[in-house]
GROMACS .gro file of C-alpha atoms in nm:
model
  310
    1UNK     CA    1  -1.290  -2.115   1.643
    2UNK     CA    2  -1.138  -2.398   1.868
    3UNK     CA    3  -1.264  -2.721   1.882
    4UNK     CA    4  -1.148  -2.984   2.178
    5UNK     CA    5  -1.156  -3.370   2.193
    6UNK     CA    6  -1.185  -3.495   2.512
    7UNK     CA    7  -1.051  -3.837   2.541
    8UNK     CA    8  -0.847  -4.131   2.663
    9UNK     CA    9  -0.553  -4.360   2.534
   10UNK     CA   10  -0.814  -4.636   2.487
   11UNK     CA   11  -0.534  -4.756   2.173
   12UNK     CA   12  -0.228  -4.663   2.430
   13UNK     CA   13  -0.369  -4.891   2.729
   14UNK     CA   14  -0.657  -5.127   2.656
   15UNK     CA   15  -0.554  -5.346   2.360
   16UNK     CA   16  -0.174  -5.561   2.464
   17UNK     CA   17   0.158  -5.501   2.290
   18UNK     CA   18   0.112  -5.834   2.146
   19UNK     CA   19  -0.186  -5.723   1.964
   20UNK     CA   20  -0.085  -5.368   1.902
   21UNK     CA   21   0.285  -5.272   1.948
   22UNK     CA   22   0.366  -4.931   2.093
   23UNK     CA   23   0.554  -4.815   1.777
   24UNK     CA   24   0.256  -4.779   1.548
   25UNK     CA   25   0.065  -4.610   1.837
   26UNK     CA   26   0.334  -4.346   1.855
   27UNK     CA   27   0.351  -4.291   1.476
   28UNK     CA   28  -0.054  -4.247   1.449
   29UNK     CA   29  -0.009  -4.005   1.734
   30UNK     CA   30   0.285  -3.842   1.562
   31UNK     CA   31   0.107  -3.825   1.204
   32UNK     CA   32  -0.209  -3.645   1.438
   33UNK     CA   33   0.020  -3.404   1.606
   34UNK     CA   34   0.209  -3.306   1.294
   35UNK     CA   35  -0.088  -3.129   1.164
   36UNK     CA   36  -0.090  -2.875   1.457
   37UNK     CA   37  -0.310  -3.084   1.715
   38UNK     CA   38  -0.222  -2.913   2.069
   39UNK     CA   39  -0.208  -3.269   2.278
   40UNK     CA   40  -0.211  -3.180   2.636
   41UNK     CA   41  -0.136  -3.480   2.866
   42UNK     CA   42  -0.223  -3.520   3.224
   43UNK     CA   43  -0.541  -3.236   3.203
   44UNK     CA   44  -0.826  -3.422   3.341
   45UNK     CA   45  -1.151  -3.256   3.290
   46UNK     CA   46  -1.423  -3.229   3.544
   47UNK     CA   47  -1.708  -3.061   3.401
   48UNK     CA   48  -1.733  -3.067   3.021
   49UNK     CA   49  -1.963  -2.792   3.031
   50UNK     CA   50  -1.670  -2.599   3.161
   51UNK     CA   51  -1.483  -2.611   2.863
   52UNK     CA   52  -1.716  -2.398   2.662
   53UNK     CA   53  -1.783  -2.115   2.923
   54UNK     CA   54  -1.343  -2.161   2.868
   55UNK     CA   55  -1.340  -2.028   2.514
   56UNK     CA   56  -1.410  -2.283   2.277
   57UNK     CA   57  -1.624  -2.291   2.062
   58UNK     CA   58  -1.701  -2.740   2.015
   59UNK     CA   59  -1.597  -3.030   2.220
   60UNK     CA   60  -1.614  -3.413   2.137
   61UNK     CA   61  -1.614  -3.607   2.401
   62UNK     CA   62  -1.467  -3.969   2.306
   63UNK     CA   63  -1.339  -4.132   2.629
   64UNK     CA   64  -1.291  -4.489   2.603
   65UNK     CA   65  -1.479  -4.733   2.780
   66UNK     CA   66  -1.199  -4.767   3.081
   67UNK     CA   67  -1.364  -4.851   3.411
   68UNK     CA   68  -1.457  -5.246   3.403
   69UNK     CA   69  -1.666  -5.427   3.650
   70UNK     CA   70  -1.701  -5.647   3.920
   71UNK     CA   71  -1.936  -5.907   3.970
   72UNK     CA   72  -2.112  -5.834   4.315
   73UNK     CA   73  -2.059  -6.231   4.430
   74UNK     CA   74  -1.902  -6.278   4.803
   75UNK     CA   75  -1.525  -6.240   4.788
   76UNK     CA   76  -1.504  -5.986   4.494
   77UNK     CA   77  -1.285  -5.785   4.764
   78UNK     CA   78  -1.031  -6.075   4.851
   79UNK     CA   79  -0.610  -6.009   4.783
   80UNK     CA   80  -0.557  -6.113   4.444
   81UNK     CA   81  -0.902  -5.982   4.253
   82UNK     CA   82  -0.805  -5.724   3.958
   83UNK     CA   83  -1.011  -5.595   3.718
   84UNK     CA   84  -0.940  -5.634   3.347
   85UNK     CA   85  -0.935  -5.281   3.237
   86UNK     CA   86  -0.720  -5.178   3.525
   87UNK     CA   87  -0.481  -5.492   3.453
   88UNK     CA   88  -0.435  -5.423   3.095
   89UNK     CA   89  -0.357  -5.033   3.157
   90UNK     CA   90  -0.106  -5.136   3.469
   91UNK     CA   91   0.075  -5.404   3.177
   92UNK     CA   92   0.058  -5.150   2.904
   93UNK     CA   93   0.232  -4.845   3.114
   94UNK     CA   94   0.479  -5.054   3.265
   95UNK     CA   95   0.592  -5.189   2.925
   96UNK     CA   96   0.637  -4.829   2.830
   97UNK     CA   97   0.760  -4.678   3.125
   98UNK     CA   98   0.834  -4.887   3.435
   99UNK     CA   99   0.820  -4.543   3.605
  100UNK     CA  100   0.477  -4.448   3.537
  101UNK     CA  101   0.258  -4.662   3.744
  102UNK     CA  102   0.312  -4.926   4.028
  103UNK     CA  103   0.490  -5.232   3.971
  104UNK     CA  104   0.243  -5.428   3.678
  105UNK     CA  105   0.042  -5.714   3.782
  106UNK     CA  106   0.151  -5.959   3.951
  107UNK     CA  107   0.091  -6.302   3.810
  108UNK     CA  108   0.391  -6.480   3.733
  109UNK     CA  109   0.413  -6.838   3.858
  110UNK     CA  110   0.038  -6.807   3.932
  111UNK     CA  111  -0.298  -6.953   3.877
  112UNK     CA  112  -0.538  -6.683   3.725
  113UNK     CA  113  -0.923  -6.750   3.626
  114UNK     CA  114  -1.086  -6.479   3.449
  115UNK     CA  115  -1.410  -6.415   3.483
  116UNK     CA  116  -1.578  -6.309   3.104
  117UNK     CA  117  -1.659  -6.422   2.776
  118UNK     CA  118  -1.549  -6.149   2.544
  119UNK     CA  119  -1.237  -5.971   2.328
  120UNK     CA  120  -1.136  -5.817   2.654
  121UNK     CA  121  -1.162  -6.111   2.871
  122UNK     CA  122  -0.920  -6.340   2.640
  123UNK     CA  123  -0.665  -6.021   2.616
  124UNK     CA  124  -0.610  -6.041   2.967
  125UNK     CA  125  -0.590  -6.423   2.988
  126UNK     CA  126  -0.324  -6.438   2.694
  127UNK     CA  127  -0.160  -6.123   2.867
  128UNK     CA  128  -0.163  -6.318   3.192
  129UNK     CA  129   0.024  -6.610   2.976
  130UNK     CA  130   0.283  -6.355   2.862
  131UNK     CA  131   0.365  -6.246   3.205
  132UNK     CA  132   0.470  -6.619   3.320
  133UNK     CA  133   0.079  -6.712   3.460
  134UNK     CA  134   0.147  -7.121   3.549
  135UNK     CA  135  -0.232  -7.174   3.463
  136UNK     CA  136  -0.475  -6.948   3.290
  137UNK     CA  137  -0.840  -7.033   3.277
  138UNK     CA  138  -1.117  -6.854   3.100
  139UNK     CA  139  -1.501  -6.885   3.312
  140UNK     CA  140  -1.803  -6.737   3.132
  141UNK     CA  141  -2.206  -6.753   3.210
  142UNK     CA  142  -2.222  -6.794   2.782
  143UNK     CA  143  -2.282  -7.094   2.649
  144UNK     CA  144  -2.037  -7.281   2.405
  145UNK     CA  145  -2.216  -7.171   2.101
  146UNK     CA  146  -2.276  -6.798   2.223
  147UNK     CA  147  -1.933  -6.724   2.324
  148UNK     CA  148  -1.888  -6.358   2.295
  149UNK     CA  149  -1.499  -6.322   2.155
  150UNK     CA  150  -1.423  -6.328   1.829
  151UNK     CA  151  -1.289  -6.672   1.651
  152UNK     CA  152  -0.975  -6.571   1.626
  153UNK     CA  153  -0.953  -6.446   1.956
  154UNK     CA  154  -1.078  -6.774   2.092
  155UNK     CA  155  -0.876  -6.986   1.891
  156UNK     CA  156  -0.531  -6.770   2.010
  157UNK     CA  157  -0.654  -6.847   2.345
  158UNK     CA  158  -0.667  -7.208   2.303
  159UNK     CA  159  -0.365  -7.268   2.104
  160UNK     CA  160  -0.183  -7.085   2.397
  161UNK     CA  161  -0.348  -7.399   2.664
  162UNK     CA  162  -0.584  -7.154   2.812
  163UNK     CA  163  -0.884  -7.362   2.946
  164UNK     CA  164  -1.261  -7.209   2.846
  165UNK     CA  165  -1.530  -7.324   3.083
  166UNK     CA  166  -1.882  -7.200   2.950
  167UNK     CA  167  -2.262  -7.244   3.094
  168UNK     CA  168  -2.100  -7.123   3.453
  169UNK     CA  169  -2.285  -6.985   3.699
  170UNK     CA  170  -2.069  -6.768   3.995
  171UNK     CA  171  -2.125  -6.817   4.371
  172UNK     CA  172  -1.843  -6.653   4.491
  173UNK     CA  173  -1.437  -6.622   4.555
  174UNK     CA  174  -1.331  -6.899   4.788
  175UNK     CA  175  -1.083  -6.748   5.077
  176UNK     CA  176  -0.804  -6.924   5.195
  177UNK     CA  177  -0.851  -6.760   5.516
  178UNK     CA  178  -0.614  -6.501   5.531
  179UNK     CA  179  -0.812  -6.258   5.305
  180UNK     CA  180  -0.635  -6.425   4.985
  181UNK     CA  181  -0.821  -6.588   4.699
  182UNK     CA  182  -0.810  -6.935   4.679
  183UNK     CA  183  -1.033  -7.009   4.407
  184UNK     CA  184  -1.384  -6.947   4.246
  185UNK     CA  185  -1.684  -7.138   4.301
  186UNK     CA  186  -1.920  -7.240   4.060
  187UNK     CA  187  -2.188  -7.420   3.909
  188UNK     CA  188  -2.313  -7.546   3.600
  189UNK     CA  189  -2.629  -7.406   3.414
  190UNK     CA  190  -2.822  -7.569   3.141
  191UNK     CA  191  -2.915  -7.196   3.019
  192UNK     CA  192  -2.946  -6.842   3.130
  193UNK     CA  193  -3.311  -6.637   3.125
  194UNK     CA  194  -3.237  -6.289   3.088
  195UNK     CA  195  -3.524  -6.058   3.187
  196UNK     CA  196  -3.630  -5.718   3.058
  197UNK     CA  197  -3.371  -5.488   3.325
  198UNK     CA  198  -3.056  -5.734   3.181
  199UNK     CA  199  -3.026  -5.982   3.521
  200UNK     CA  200  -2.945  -6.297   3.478
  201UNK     CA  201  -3.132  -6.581   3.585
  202UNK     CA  202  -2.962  -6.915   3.585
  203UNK     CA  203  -3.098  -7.252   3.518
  204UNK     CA  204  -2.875  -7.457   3.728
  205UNK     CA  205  -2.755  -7.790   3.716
  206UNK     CA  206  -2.843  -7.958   4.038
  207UNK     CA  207  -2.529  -8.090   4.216
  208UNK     CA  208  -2.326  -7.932   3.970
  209UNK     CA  209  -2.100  -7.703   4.216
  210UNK     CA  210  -1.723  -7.729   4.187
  211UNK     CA  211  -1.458  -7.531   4.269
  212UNK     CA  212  -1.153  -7.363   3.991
  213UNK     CA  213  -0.789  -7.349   4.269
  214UNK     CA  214  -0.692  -6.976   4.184
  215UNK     CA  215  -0.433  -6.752   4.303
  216UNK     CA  216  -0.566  -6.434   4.099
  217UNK     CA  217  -0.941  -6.376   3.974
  218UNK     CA  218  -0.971  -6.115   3.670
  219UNK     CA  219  -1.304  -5.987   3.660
  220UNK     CA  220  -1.363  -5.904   3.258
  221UNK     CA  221  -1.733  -5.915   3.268
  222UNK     CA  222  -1.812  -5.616   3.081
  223UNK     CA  223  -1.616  -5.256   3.085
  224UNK     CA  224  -1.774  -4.902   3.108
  225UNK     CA  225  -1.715  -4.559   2.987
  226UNK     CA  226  -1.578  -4.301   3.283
  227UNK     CA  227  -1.836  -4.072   3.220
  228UNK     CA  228  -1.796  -3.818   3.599
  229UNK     CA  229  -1.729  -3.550   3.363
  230UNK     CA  230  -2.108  -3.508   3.269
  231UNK     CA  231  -2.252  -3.278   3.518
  232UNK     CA  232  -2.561  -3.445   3.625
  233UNK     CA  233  -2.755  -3.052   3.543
  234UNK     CA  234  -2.609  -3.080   3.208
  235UNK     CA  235  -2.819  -3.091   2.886
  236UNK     CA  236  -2.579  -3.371   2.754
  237UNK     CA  237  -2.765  -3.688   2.873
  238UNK     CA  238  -2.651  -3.971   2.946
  239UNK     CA  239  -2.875  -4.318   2.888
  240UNK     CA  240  -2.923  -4.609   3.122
  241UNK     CA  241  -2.684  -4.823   3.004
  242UNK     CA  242  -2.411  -4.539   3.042
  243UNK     CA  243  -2.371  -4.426   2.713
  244UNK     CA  244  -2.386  -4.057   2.569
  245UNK     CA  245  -2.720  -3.992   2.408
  246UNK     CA  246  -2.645  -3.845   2.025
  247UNK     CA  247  -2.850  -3.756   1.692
  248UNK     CA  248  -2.714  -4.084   1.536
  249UNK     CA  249  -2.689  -3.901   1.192
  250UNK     CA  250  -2.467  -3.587   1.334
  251UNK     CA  251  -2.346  -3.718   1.720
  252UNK     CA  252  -2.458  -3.422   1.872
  253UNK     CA  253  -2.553  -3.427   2.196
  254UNK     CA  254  -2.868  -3.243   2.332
  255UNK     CA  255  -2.592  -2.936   2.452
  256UNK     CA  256  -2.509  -2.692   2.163
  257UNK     CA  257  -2.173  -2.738   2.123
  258UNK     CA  258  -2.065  -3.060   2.233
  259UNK     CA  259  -2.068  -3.353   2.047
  260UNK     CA  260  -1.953  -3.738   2.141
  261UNK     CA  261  -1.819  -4.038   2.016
  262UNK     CA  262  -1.686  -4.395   2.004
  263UNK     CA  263  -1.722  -4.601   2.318
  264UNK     CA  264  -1.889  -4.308   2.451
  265UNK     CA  265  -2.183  -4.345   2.255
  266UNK     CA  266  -2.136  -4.722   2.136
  267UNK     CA  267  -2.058  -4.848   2.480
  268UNK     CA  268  -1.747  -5.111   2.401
  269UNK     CA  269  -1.696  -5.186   2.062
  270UNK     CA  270  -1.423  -5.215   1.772
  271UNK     CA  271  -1.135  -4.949   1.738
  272UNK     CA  272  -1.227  -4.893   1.379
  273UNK     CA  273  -1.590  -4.798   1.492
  274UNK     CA  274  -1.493  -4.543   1.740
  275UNK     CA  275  -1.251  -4.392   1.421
  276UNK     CA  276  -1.527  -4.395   1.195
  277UNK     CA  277  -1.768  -4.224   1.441
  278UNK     CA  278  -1.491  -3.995   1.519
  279UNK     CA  279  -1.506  -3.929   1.150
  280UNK     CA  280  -1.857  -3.864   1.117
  281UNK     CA  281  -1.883  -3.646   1.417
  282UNK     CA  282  -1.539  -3.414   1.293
  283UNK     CA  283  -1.753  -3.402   0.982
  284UNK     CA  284  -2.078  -3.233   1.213
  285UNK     CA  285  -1.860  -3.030   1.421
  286UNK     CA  286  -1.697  -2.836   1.112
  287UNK     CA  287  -2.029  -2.762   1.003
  288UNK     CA  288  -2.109  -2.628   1.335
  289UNK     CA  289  -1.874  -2.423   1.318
  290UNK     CA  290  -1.936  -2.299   1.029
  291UNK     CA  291  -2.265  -2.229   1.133
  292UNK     CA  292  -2.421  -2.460   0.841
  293UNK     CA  293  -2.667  -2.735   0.836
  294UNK     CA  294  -2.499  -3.014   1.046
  295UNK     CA  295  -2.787  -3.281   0.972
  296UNK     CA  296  -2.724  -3.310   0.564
  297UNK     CA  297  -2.910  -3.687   0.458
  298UNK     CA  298  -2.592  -3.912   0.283
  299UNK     CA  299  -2.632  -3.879  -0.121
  300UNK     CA  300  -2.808  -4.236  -0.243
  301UNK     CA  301  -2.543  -4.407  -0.462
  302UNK     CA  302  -2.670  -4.635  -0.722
  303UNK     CA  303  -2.675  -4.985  -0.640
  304UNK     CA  304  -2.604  -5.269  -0.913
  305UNK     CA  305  -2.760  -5.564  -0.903
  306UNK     CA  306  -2.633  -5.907  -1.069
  307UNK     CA  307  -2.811  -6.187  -1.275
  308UNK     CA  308  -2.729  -6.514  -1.338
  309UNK     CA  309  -2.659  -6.545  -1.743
  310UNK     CA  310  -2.821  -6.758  -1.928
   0.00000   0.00000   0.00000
């Protein structure tokens, strides 16, 4: 039997060196190859489906959650708009390989606002730092007391004189009339209403519109997984918020055969969650192959419970 991940260097390209230097990437990858994983770089797949009518027998699709987003506000088009997923990946290659992609982001000596609340959002800000950024903001819709990142995250981001704005509400990228940005207009919200199909509704500050000077606007408002390899006739479905529908207790998918996992199924989350899904679902797909019963219920361990002595 032969049994294929399908996946992307979510590790290699989305998290900065800072965070996660390239050695211990390639020594994980090493340790995985060493015992007899066939890695095949630069084979893009276009119809999972395909690779079962190829010969093999299981396939777990993992692929990170690489394609990010852009807010549909005027000016989202303008010279000097990136997108964080795509800015992290261009950093990340060019540290390893100047060759590999075009020259990386441009930023140094620049002011750069990014647009987002979360993990992501302060990676590229601190990134943008790294790369010689004269002024790094961070502008989120969250308040101050919902703010997505983690706390240490946040704090990094601070120590390192990047500005947070929170309770912001987006009009649009100014243009300085040559098609460049020029900064990102705004407007303060006492809260946001979010109704039942996830839109945001803001309660807005009257009078409260100002304007953040910009050179470069990051847009790390949420990040997607590339999901084109699902063939829309396929039995693998995929849910409305773009994620991979699964048995939760075996992360099989409604095709025989094919299983997925990590951002895939998740949308974006941890690095240790996608390993321990990956886990679970190697687990399922052994037993598929083995032709045994793939949805076995966990043993109950005994749980001990503590009193207060007397």
């Amino acid at each position: 039997f032969e049994a294929l991940p399908v996946a992307g260097g979510m590790l290699r390209v989305g998290v900065p060196e800072y965070r996660l230097p390239a050695d211990i990437i390639e020594r994980e990858v090493a340790d995985i190859i060493d015992l007899g994983v066939d890695l095949r770089l630069s084979t893009p797949v276009e119809n999972v489906d395909d690779l079962l009518k190829d010969g093999y027998s299981a396939v777990l699709v993992s692929v990170g959650a690489h394609e990010g987003n852009r807010l549909p506000i005027p000016g989202n088009d303008l010279n000097g708009i990136l997108v964080n997923t795509v800015f992290l990946r261009d950093v990340r290659l060019n540290q390893l390989d100047s060759t590999l992609r075009d020259p990386r982001p441009d930023v140094d000596g620049k002011r750069v606002i990014v647009i987002g609340g979360g993990d992501v959002a302060m990676d590229v800000a601190r990134t943008a730092k790294r790369l010689g950024a004269s002024d790094v903001q961070v502008a989120m819709r969250e308040s101050a007391d919902a703010i997505p990142a983690s706390p240490e995250e946040l704090s990094g981001a601070r120590e390192e004189d990047i500005t947070i704005h929170t309770s912001m509400n987006f009009l649009g990228i100014k243009d300085d009339g040559n098609g460049n940005v020029a900064g990102l207009e705004c407007q303060r919200v006492n809260k946001f209403d979010v109704d039942e199909n996830g839109r945001w509704t803001p309660d807005v500050i009257e009078g409260s519109e100002f304007i953040i000077d910009a050179d470069v606007v990051v847009f790390s408002a949420g990040q997607k997984a590339g999901l084109s390899l699902i063939p829309e006739a396929s039995d693998v479905k995929v849910n409305a918020n773009n994620t991979l529908d699964v048995n939760p207790n075996t992360f099989a998918t409604g095709h025989p055969g094919i299983f997925a996992a990590g951002d895939a199924v998740s949308g974006t989350a941890f690095v240790i969650e996608a390993v321990a899904t990956g886990h679970k679902a190697a687990t399922s797909m052994e037993r598929f192959l083995r032709s045994e019963e793939m949805d076995v219920s966990e043993p109950e361990h005994p749980i001990a419970s503590f009193t207060q002595g007397q």
